[in-house]
PDB file of C-alpha atoms and ligand atoms in Angstrom:
ATOM      1  CA  MET N 232      23.782  11.167  17.558  1.00 86.00           C
ATOM      2  CA  ILE N 233      23.345  13.252  14.418  1.00 90.00           C
ATOM      3  CA  GLU N 234      26.133  14.322  12.071  1.00 91.00           C
ATOM      4  CA  ARG N 235      25.595  17.402   9.827  1.00 94.00           C
ATOM      5  CA  PHE N 236      26.863  17.313   6.229  1.00 93.00           C
ATOM      6  CA  GLU N 237      27.188  20.494   4.043  1.00 94.00           C
ATOM      7  CA  VAL N 238      26.291  19.296   0.532  1.00 94.00           C
ATOM      8  CA  ALA N 239      26.943  21.150  -2.694  1.00 95.00           C
ATOM      9  CA  LEU N 240      25.722  19.937  -6.009  1.00 95.00           C
ATOM     10  CA  ASN N 241      26.189  21.676  -9.352  1.00 95.00           C
ATOM     11  CA  THR N 242      23.186  20.946 -11.460  1.00 96.00           C
ATOM     12  CA  PRO N 243      22.601  22.137 -15.054  1.00 95.00           C
ATOM     13  CA  ALA N 244      20.061  24.584 -13.659  1.00 96.00           C
ATOM     14  CA  GLY N 245      22.297  25.995 -10.933  1.00 96.00           C
ATOM     15  CA  ARG N 246      24.096  25.259  -7.772  1.00 96.00           C
ATOM     16  CA  LEU N 247      22.353  23.516  -4.869  1.00 96.00           C
ATOM     17  CA  THR N 248      23.761  23.889  -1.381  1.00 95.00           C
ATOM     18  CA  THR N 249      22.123  22.493   1.692  1.00 94.00           C
ATOM     19  CA  ALA N 250      22.803  20.994   5.114  1.00 95.00           C
ATOM     20  CA  ILE N 251      21.847  17.387   5.771  1.00 94.00           C
ATOM     21  CA  ASP N 252      21.515  15.783   9.197  1.00 93.00           C
ATOM     22  CA  VAL N 253      22.173  12.077   9.243  1.00 92.00           C
ATOM     23  CA  PRO N 254      22.223   9.758  12.306  1.00 89.00           C
ATOM     24  CA  THR N 255      25.789   8.451  13.005  1.00 86.00           C
ATOM     25  CA  GLY N 256      24.488   4.995  13.958  1.00 94.00           C
ATOM     26  CA  PHE N 257      22.879   2.272  11.954  1.00 96.00           C
ATOM     27  CA  ILE N 258      19.655   3.224  10.098  1.00 96.00           C
ATOM     28  CA  PRO N 259      17.184   1.493   7.764  1.00 96.00           C
ATOM     29  CA  ILE N 260      17.120   2.447   4.108  1.00 96.00           C
ATOM     30  CA  THR N 261      13.824   4.299   4.591  1.00 96.00           C
ATOM     31  CA  SER N 262      15.610   6.899   6.704  1.00 95.00           C
ATOM     32  CA  ILE N 263      17.534   8.193   3.661  1.00 96.00           C
ATOM     33  CA  VAL N 264      14.426   8.498   1.464  1.00 97.00           C
ATOM     34  CA  PRO N 265      13.196  11.931   2.782  1.00 95.00           C
ATOM     35  CA  VAL N 266      16.697  13.469   2.391  1.00 95.00           C
ATOM     36  CA  SER N 267      16.996  12.088  -1.146  1.00 96.00           C
ATOM     37  CA  ARG N 268      13.619  13.445  -2.079  1.00 96.00           C
ATOM     38  CA  ARG N 269      14.502  16.859  -0.617  1.00 96.00           C
ATOM     39  CA  LEU N 270      17.580  17.074  -2.735  1.00 96.00           C
ATOM     40  CA  GLY N 271      15.493  15.970  -5.774  1.00 97.00           C
ATOM     41  CA  ASP N 272      12.823  18.654  -4.950  1.00 96.00           C
ATOM     42  CA  GLU N 273      15.550  21.327  -4.554  1.00 96.00           C
ATOM     43  CA  ALA N 274      17.092  20.349  -7.938  1.00 97.00           C
ATOM     44  CA  ALA N 275      13.636  20.458  -9.528  1.00 96.00           C
ATOM     45  CA  GLN N 276      13.080  23.891  -7.998  1.00 96.00           C
ATOM     46  CA  LEU N 277      16.232  25.153  -9.773  1.00 97.00           C
ATOM     47  CA  GLU N 278      14.766  23.895 -13.012  1.00 96.00           C
ATOM     48  CA  VAL N 279      11.512  25.770 -12.269  1.00 96.00           C
ATOM     49  CA  GLN N 280      13.463  28.958 -11.541  1.00 96.00           C
ATOM     50  CA  GLN N 281      15.420  28.664 -14.714  1.00 95.00           C
ATOM     51  CA  ALA N 282      12.245  28.054 -16.821  1.00 96.00           C
ATOM     52  CA  THR N 283      10.535  31.016 -15.078  1.00 96.00           C
ATOM     53  CA  ALA N 284      13.436  33.284 -15.777  1.00 96.00           C
ATOM     54  CA  ALA N 285      13.165  32.264 -19.448  1.00 94.00           C
ATOM     55  CA  GLY N 286       9.481  33.358 -19.464  1.00 95.00           C
ATOM     56  CA  GLN N 287       7.958  29.895 -19.077  1.00 95.00           C
ATOM     57  CA  THR N 288       5.162  28.949 -16.561  1.00 93.00           C
ATOM     58  CA  VAL N 289       5.037  25.589 -14.771  1.00 94.00           C
ATOM     59  CA  SER N 290       1.404  24.396 -14.801  1.00 93.00           C
ATOM     60  CA  CYS N 291       1.700  21.755 -12.101  1.00 92.00           C
ATOM     61  CA  ARG N 292      -0.112  22.535  -8.800  1.00 89.00           C
ATOM     62  CA  ILE N 293      -1.241  20.664  -5.753  1.00 87.00           C
ATOM     63  CA  GLY N 294      -4.761  19.511  -6.547  1.00 85.00           C
ATOM     64  CA  CYS N 295      -4.076  18.921 -10.269  1.00 88.00           C
ATOM     65  CA  ALA N 296      -4.240  15.248 -10.993  1.00 91.00           C
ATOM     66  CA  ALA N 297      -4.367  15.373 -14.776  1.00 87.00           C
ATOM     67  CA  CYS N 298      -1.351  13.115 -15.183  1.00 91.00           C
ATOM     68  CA  CYS N 299      -2.290  10.727 -12.390  1.00 95.00           C
ATOM     69  CA  ARG N 300      -3.224   7.862 -14.787  1.00 95.00           C
ATOM     70  CA  MET N 301       0.300   6.848 -15.672  1.00 96.00           C
ATOM     71  CA  LEU N 302       2.200   3.891 -14.255  1.00 97.00           C
ATOM     72  CA  VAL N 303       4.466   5.290 -11.569  1.00 97.00           C
ATOM     73  CA  PRO N 304       7.735   3.412 -10.786  1.00 97.00           C
ATOM     74  CA  LEU N 305       9.137   3.301  -7.310  1.00 97.00           C
ATOM     75  CA  SER N 306      12.562   2.226  -6.021  1.00 97.00           C
ATOM     76  CA  ALA N 307      12.580  -0.411  -3.302  1.00 97.00           C
ATOM     77  CA  PRO N 308      13.455   2.182  -0.573  1.00 98.00           C
ATOM     78  CA  GLU N 309      10.539   4.369  -1.599  1.00 98.00           C
ATOM     79  CA  THR N 310       8.246   1.344  -1.576  1.00 98.00           C
ATOM     80  CA  PHE N 311       9.182   0.630   2.104  1.00 98.00           C
ATOM     81  CA  ALA N 312       8.789   4.300   2.960  1.00 98.00           C
ATOM     82  CA  LEU N 313       5.338   4.373   1.354  1.00 98.00           C
ATOM     83  CA  ARG N 314       4.277   1.240   3.294  1.00 98.00           C
ATOM     84  CA  ASP N 315       5.431   2.971   6.524  1.00 97.00           C
ATOM     85  CA  TYR N 316       3.452   6.145   5.598  1.00 98.00           C
ATOM     86  CA  VAL N 317       0.327   4.220   4.798  1.00 98.00           C
ATOM     87  CA  ASP N 318       0.600   2.283   8.060  1.00 97.00           C
ATOM     88  CA  GLN N 319       0.368   5.466  10.095  1.00 97.00           C
ATOM     89  CA  LEU N 320      -2.710   6.820   8.203  1.00 97.00           C
ATOM     90  CA  PRO N 321      -6.024   6.964  10.189  1.00 97.00           C
ATOM     91  CA  ALA N 322      -7.763   3.590   9.936  1.00 97.00           C
ATOM     92  CA  ASP N 323     -10.688   4.917   7.800  1.00 96.00           C
ATOM     93  CA  ARG N 324      -8.417   6.428   5.194  1.00 96.00           C
ATOM     94  CA  ARG N 325      -6.201   3.382   5.171  1.00 97.00           C
ATOM     95  CA  VAL N 326      -9.146   1.043   4.650  1.00 97.00           C
ATOM     96  CA  SER N 327     -10.493   3.193   1.758  1.00 97.00           C
ATOM     97  CA  LEU N 328      -7.103   3.222   0.171  1.00 97.00           C
ATOM     98  CA  LEU N 329      -6.734  -0.541   0.405  1.00 98.00           C
ATOM     99  CA  HIS N 330     -10.207  -0.924  -1.189  1.00 98.00           C
ATOM    100  CA  ARG N 331      -9.240   1.353  -4.146  1.00 98.00           C
ATOM    101  CA  LEU N 332      -5.896  -0.644  -4.495  1.00 98.00           C
ATOM    102  CA  SER N 333      -7.875  -3.862  -4.489  1.00 98.00           C
ATOM    103  CA  ASP N 334     -10.197  -2.537  -7.234  1.00 97.00           C
ATOM    104  CA  THR N 335      -7.289  -1.523  -9.339  1.00 97.00           C
ATOM    105  CA  LYS N 336      -5.700  -4.910  -8.883  1.00 97.00           C
ATOM    106  CA  ASP N 337      -8.980  -6.518 -10.085  1.00 97.00           C
ATOM    107  CA  ARG N 338      -8.931  -4.364 -13.140  1.00 96.00           C
ATOM    108  CA  LEU N 339      -5.368  -5.120 -13.966  1.00 97.00           C
ATOM    109  CA  LYS N 340      -5.892  -8.806 -13.420  1.00 96.00           C
ATOM    110  CA  GLN N 341      -8.697  -8.785 -15.986  1.00 94.00           C
ATOM    111  CA  SER N 342      -5.969  -8.272 -18.581  1.00 87.00           C
ATOM    112  CA  ASP N 343      -2.514  -9.824 -18.027  1.00 91.00           C
ATOM    113  CA  LEU N 344      -1.139  -6.503 -16.858  1.00 97.00           C
ATOM    114  CA  TRP N 345      -0.927  -7.333 -13.202  1.00 97.00           C
ATOM    115  CA  ASP N 346       1.182 -10.416 -13.857  1.00 97.00           C
ATOM    116  CA  ARG N 347       3.485  -8.579 -16.294  1.00 97.00           C
ATOM    117  CA  MET N 348       3.936  -5.784 -13.704  1.00 97.00           C
ATOM    118  CA  ASN N 349       4.671  -8.347 -11.034  1.00 96.00           C
ATOM    119  CA  ASP N 350       7.342  -9.905 -13.279  1.00 96.00           C
ATOM    120  CA  VAL N 351       8.973  -6.440 -13.513  1.00 96.00           C
ATOM    121  CA  ALA N 352       8.885  -5.977  -9.710  1.00 96.00           C
ATOM    122  CA  GLU N 353      10.426  -9.319  -8.961  1.00 95.00           C
ATOM    123  CA  ALA N 354      12.800  -9.536 -11.979  1.00 94.00           C
ATOM    124  CA  SER N 355      16.169 -11.180 -11.247  1.00 92.00           C
ATOM    125  CA  LYS N 356      17.883  -8.786 -13.747  1.00 92.00           C
ATOM    126  CA  GLN N 357      17.321  -5.211 -14.788  1.00 91.00           C
ATOM    127  CA  VAL N 358      14.364  -4.940 -17.096  1.00 93.00           C
ATOM    128  CA  PRO N 359      15.205  -3.017 -20.314  1.00 93.00           C
ATOM    129  CA  ASP N 360      13.157  -0.041 -21.500  1.00 93.00           C
ATOM    130  CA  GLU N 361      11.980  -1.994 -24.529  1.00 95.00           C
ATOM    131  CA  GLU N 362      10.164  -4.354 -22.212  1.00 94.00           C
ATOM    132  CA  LEU N 363       8.823  -1.635 -19.892  1.00 95.00           C
ATOM    133  CA  ASP N 364       7.447   0.628 -22.586  1.00 95.00           C
ATOM    134  CA  PRO N 365       4.625  -1.674 -23.738  1.00 96.00           C
ATOM    135  CA  ILE N 366       3.555  -2.215 -20.134  1.00 97.00           C
ATOM    136  CA  ASN N 367       3.485   1.546 -19.478  1.00 96.00           C
ATOM    137  CA  GLN N 368       1.506   2.081 -22.688  1.00 95.00           C
ATOM    138  CA  SER N 369      -1.014  -0.628 -21.916  1.00 96.00           C
ATOM    139  CA  TYR N 370      -1.488   0.675 -18.399  1.00 97.00           C
ATOM    140  CA  TYR N 371      -1.963   4.318 -19.573  1.00 95.00           C
ATOM    141  CA  ALA N 372      -4.492   3.125 -22.176  1.00 95.00           C
ATOM    142  CA  LEU N 373      -6.768   1.944 -19.297  1.00 95.00           C
ATOM    143  CA  ARG N 374      -6.741   5.523 -17.795  1.00 94.00           C
ATOM    144  CA  ILE N 375      -7.100   4.041 -14.302  1.00 96.00           C
ATOM    145  CA  PRO N 376      -7.061   6.933 -11.705  1.00 96.00           C
ATOM    146  CA  CYS N 377      -4.189   6.457  -9.274  1.00 97.00           C
ATOM    147  CA  SER N 378      -5.439   4.593  -6.197  1.00 98.00           C
ATOM    148  CA  TYR N 379      -3.856   7.313  -4.003  1.00 97.00           C
ATOM    149  CA  LEU N 380      -6.220   9.945  -5.430  1.00 96.00           C
ATOM    150  CA  GLU N 381      -9.018  11.178  -3.158  1.00 95.00           C
ATOM    151  CA  ASN N 382     -11.473  13.486  -4.908  1.00 92.00           C
ATOM    152  CA  GLU N 383      -8.918  14.030  -7.680  1.00 92.00           C
ATOM    153  CA  THR N 384      -6.259  15.158  -5.218  1.00 93.00           C
ATOM    154  CA  CYS N 385      -3.148  13.195  -4.224  1.00 95.00           C
ATOM    155  CA  SER N 386      -3.833  11.947  -0.722  1.00 95.00           C
ATOM    156  CA  ILE N 387      -0.160  11.303   0.006  1.00 95.00           C
ATOM    157  CA  TYR N 388       1.136  14.504  -1.417  1.00 94.00           C
ATOM    158  CA  GLU N 389       3.974  15.066   1.054  1.00 93.00           C
ATOM    159  CA  ALA N 390       5.005  11.403   0.653  1.00 95.00           C
ATOM    160  CA  ARG N 391       4.323  10.917  -3.029  1.00 96.00           C
ATOM    161  CA  PRO N 392       6.918   9.057  -5.110  1.00 97.00           C
ATOM    162  CA  ALA N 393       9.902  10.842  -6.640  1.00 97.00           C
ATOM    163  CA  ALA N 394       8.613  10.069 -10.183  1.00 96.00           C
ATOM    164  CA  CYS N 395       5.435  12.063  -9.398  1.00 96.00           C
ATOM    165  CA  ARG N 396       7.532  15.042  -8.034  1.00 95.00           C
ATOM    166  CA  GLU N 397       9.743  15.028 -11.099  1.00 95.00           C
ATOM    167  CA  LEU N 398       7.035  15.424 -13.795  1.00 94.00           C
ATOM    168  CA  LEU N 399       6.604  19.203 -14.150  1.00 95.00           C
ATOM    169  CA  VAL N 400       5.247  20.620 -17.404  1.00 95.00           C
ATOM    170  CA  THR N 401       5.236  24.055 -18.939  1.00 95.00           C
ATOM    171  CA  THR N 402       2.342  23.392 -21.308  1.00 95.00           C
ATOM    172  CA  PRO N 403      -1.264  23.952 -20.182  1.00 93.00           C
ATOM    173  CA  ALA N 404      -2.524  21.451 -17.592  1.00 92.00           C
ATOM    174  CA  GLU N 405      -5.480  20.404 -19.784  1.00 92.00           C
ATOM    175  CA  LEU N 406      -3.053  18.899 -22.320  1.00 93.00           C
ATOM    176  CA  CYS N 407      -2.019  16.365 -19.589  1.00 92.00           C
ATOM    177  CA  GLN N 408      -5.442  14.753 -19.968  1.00 90.00           C
ATOM    178  CA  ASP N 409      -3.963  12.838 -22.877  1.00 91.00           C
ATOM    179  CA  LEU N 410      -0.204  12.514 -22.749  1.00 90.00           C
ATOM    180  CA  VAL N 411      -0.106  10.409 -25.872  1.00 88.00           C
ATOM    181  CA  GLN N 412      -2.018  12.670 -28.320  1.00 90.00           C
ATOM    182  CA  ASN N 413      -1.132  16.012 -26.866  1.00 90.00           C
ATOM    183  CA  PRO N 414       2.194  17.861 -27.210  1.00 90.00           C
ATOM    184  CA  VAL N 415       3.216  18.113 -23.546  1.00 93.00           C
ATOM    185  CA  THR N 416       6.528  19.752 -22.581  1.00 95.00           C
ATOM    186  CA  PRO N 417       8.116  18.495 -19.397  1.00 94.00           C
ATOM    187  CA  LEU N 418      10.908  20.307 -17.539  1.00 96.00           C
ATOM    188  CA  PRO N 419      14.244  18.542 -17.751  1.00 95.00           C
ATOM    189  CA  VAL N 420      15.071  16.338 -14.786  1.00 96.00           C
ATOM    190  CA  SER N 421      18.699  16.551 -13.663  1.00 94.00           C
ATOM    191  CA  MET N 422      18.623  13.553 -11.339  1.00 95.00           C
ATOM    192  CA  ARG N 423      15.931  10.867 -11.094  1.00 96.00           C
ATOM    193  CA  ILE N 424      15.665  10.011  -7.374  1.00 97.00           C
ATOM    194  CA  SER N 425      13.866   6.677  -7.858  1.00 96.00           C
ATOM    195  CA  SER N 426      16.643   5.488 -10.208  1.00 96.00           C
ATOM    196  CA  ILE N 427      19.323   6.739  -7.779  1.00 97.00           C
ATOM    197  CA  LEU N 428      17.723   5.017  -4.816  1.00 97.00           C
ATOM    198  CA  GLY N 429      17.198   1.877  -6.920  1.00 96.00           C
ATOM    199  CA  LEU N 430      20.931   1.791  -7.696  1.00 96.00           C
ATOM    200  CA  VAL N 431      21.882   2.286  -4.067  1.00 97.00           C
ATOM    201  CA  TRP N 432      19.464  -0.466  -2.993  1.00 97.00           C
ATOM    202  CA  GLY N 433      20.873  -2.762  -5.715  1.00 96.00           C
ATOM    203  CA  THR N 434      24.432  -2.235  -4.368  1.00 96.00           C
ATOM    204  CA  LEU N 435      23.405  -2.738  -0.771  1.00 96.00           C
ATOM    205  CA  THR N 436      21.507  -5.968  -1.465  1.00 95.00           C
ATOM    206  CA  ASP N 437      23.431  -7.291  -4.408  1.00 94.00           C
ATOM    207  CA  SER N 438      20.376  -7.208  -6.516  1.00 93.00           C
ATOM    208  CA  PRO N 439      19.573  -5.641  -9.888  1.00 92.00           C
ATOM    209  CA  PRO N 440      18.336  -2.010 -10.002  1.00 89.00           C
ATOM    210  CA  ARG N 441      14.611  -2.554  -9.514  1.00 88.00           C
ATOM    211  CA  LEU N 442      11.569  -0.321 -10.079  1.00 91.00           C
ATOM    212  CA  ILE N 443       8.276  -1.394  -8.579  1.00 97.00           C
ATOM    213  CA  PRO N 444       4.940  -0.276 -10.098  1.00 98.00           C
ATOM    214  CA  LEU N 445       2.924   1.874  -7.643  1.00 98.00           C
ATOM    215  CA  PRO N 446      -0.265  -0.179  -7.757  1.00 98.00           C
ATOM    216  CA  MET N 447       1.605  -3.128  -6.244  1.00 98.00           C
ATOM    217  CA  ALA N 448       4.015  -1.229  -4.061  1.00 98.00           C
ATOM    218  CA  LEU N 449       2.426  -2.107  -0.710  1.00 98.00           C
ATOM    219  CA  GLU N 450       2.208  -5.788  -1.606  1.00 98.00           C
ATOM    220  CA  TRP N 451       5.825  -5.857  -2.699  1.00 98.00           C
ATOM    221  CA  ALA N 452       6.935  -4.132   0.502  1.00 98.00           C
ATOM    222  CA  GLY N 453       5.018  -6.744   2.502  1.00 97.00           C
ATOM    223  CA  ARG N 454       6.705  -9.644   0.636  1.00 96.00           C
ATOM    224  CA  HIS N 455      10.183  -8.093   1.216  1.00 96.00           C
ATOM    225  CA  GLU N 456       9.674  -7.176   4.834  1.00 94.00           C
ATOM    226  CA  GLU N 457      12.876  -8.894   5.987  1.00 94.00           C
ATOM    227  CA  GLU N 458      14.968  -6.753   3.659  1.00 93.00           C
ATOM    228  CA  ALA N 459      13.378  -3.549   5.026  1.00 93.00           C
ATOM    229  CA  ARG N 460      14.582  -4.326   8.511  1.00 94.00           C
ATOM    230  CA  ARG N 461      18.302  -4.289   7.555  1.00 96.00           C
ATOM    231  CA  THR N 462      20.347  -1.260   8.703  1.00 97.00           C
ATOM    232  CA  TRP N 463      23.522   0.459   7.500  1.00 97.00           C
ATOM    233  CA  PRO N 464      25.696   3.327   8.915  1.00 95.00           C
ATOM    234  CA  GLY N 465      23.889   6.599   8.104  1.00 95.00           C
ATOM    235  CA  SER N 466      26.916   8.334   6.669  1.00 94.00           C
ATOM    236  CA  SER N 467      27.619   5.371   4.366  1.00 95.00           C
ATOM    237  CA  LEU N 468      24.040   5.526   2.975  1.00 96.00           C
ATOM    238  CA  LEU N 469      24.338   9.266   2.383  1.00 96.00           C
ATOM    239  CA  ASP N 470      27.686   8.731   0.589  1.00 95.00           C
ATOM    240  CA  GLN N 471      26.171   6.206  -1.734  1.00 97.00           C
ATOM    241  CA  VAL N 472      23.233   8.449  -2.500  1.00 97.00           C
ATOM    242  CA  LEU N 473      25.457  11.442  -3.256  1.00 97.00           C
ATOM    243  CA  ASP N 474      27.824   9.374  -5.359  1.00 97.00           C
ATOM    244  CA  ASN N 475      24.972   8.241  -7.536  1.00 97.00           C
ATOM    245  CA  MET N 476      23.591  11.828  -7.737  1.00 97.00           C
ATOM    246  CA  TRP N 477      27.004  13.102  -8.938  1.00 95.00           C
ATOM    247  CA  ARG N 478      27.028  10.394 -11.600  1.00 95.00           C
ATOM    248  CA  PHE N 479      23.528  11.340 -12.764  1.00 94.00           C
ATOM    249  CA  LEU N 480      24.399  15.048 -12.787  1.00 96.00           C
ATOM    250  CA  SER N 481      27.596  14.396 -14.711  1.00 95.00           C
ATOM    251  CA  GLN N 482      25.627  12.508 -17.327  1.00 94.00           C
ATOM    252  CA  GLU N 483      22.991  15.220 -17.477  1.00 94.00           C
ATOM    253  CA  PHE N 484      25.603  17.937 -18.054  1.00 94.00           C
ATOM    254  CA  THR N 485      26.911  15.771 -20.919  1.00 93.00           C
ATOM    255  CA  ASN N 486      23.383  15.314 -22.295  1.00 91.00           C
ATOM    256  CA  ARG N 487      22.775  19.014 -22.252  1.00 89.00           C
ATOM    257  CA  GLY N 488      26.138  19.658 -23.922  1.00 85.00           C
ATOM    258  CA  ARG N 489      27.795  21.336 -20.931  1.00 65.00           C
ATOM    259  CA  ALA N 490      30.928  20.754 -18.856  1.00 54.00           C
ATOM    260  CA  ASP N 491      30.879  18.280 -15.969  1.00 53.00           C
ATOM    261  CA  GLY N 492      29.415  19.945 -12.849  1.00 46.00           C
ATOM    262  CA  LYS N 493      31.145  17.643 -10.239  1.00 46.00           C
ATOM    263  CA  ASP N 494      31.927  19.642  -7.129  1.00 45.00           C
ATOM    264  CA  ARG N 495      32.315  18.288  -3.623  1.00 38.00           C
TER     265      ARG N 495
HETATM  266  S1  SF4 U 689       0.906   9.154  -5.955  1.00 95.22           S
HETATM  267 FE1  SF4 U 689      -0.197  11.087  -5.997  1.00 95.22          FE
HETATM  268  S2  SF4 U 689       0.928  12.377  -7.466  1.00 95.22           S
HETATM  269 FE2  SF4 U 689       1.572  10.289  -7.809  1.00 95.22          FE
HETATM  270  S3  SF4 U 689       0.199   9.462  -9.427  1.00 95.22           S
HETATM  271 FE3  SF4 U 689      -0.732   8.893  -7.461  1.00 95.22          FE
HETATM  272  S4  SF4 U 689      -2.163  10.604  -6.968  1.00 95.22           S
HETATM  273 FE4  SF4 U 689      -0.790  11.336  -8.616  1.00 95.22          FE
END
């Protein structure tokens, strides 16, 4: 059976109202990923509308891969969802992807980056930004095209990680060729879905909030297969996601110097 929830979220860029259908029975964590992403996409769309009304133009388009050389972090739920998505790809595309991932792994192993990223993915406590920043910078310096690119187009566009969806810029796309040297202006992000899902997963599994680097996401999901099989009541999962969204939005209102937007 399905239960419908009417959700209202006040974001700094406007009010988001939507209906969400959630199974009443027990569901795996992957079932809550699409709905979380949809809410994140709708919040991002409000930011786009606000920027457009202010005369700005968002440069990001499907088919643009200028920024797809950065290290993308995924929450554990997204990692399991990505593995499921890849599993249902046609065999030829899946094999090509696995080859590209293997090539990327070889390149990262030539330096110590693969092991450092693996330490982050398997850390027993939350990894602070000061430790993540040098890894992100070393990875970006290599300018490795994301393994999920096919002919410079994201091959998993509808299933791409939340972090990819949330990076929208109002500066010309060509500036994204070098995100270190060029002045790139991103749109504000009112709620980071990978962080929210990471917090939910941490609560459910009594583990630290964890972000897994995209190049090793499939391997990580394979190592944690047992955890992916666990199930929880659908409405309880949605409650946890929404609670964390409200917390993020409240913080974002504060960051932008505005009143708290909490509204159930
Ligand atoms: S998953 Fe897709 S959008 Fe994200 S970095 Fe890779 S190619 Fe780009």
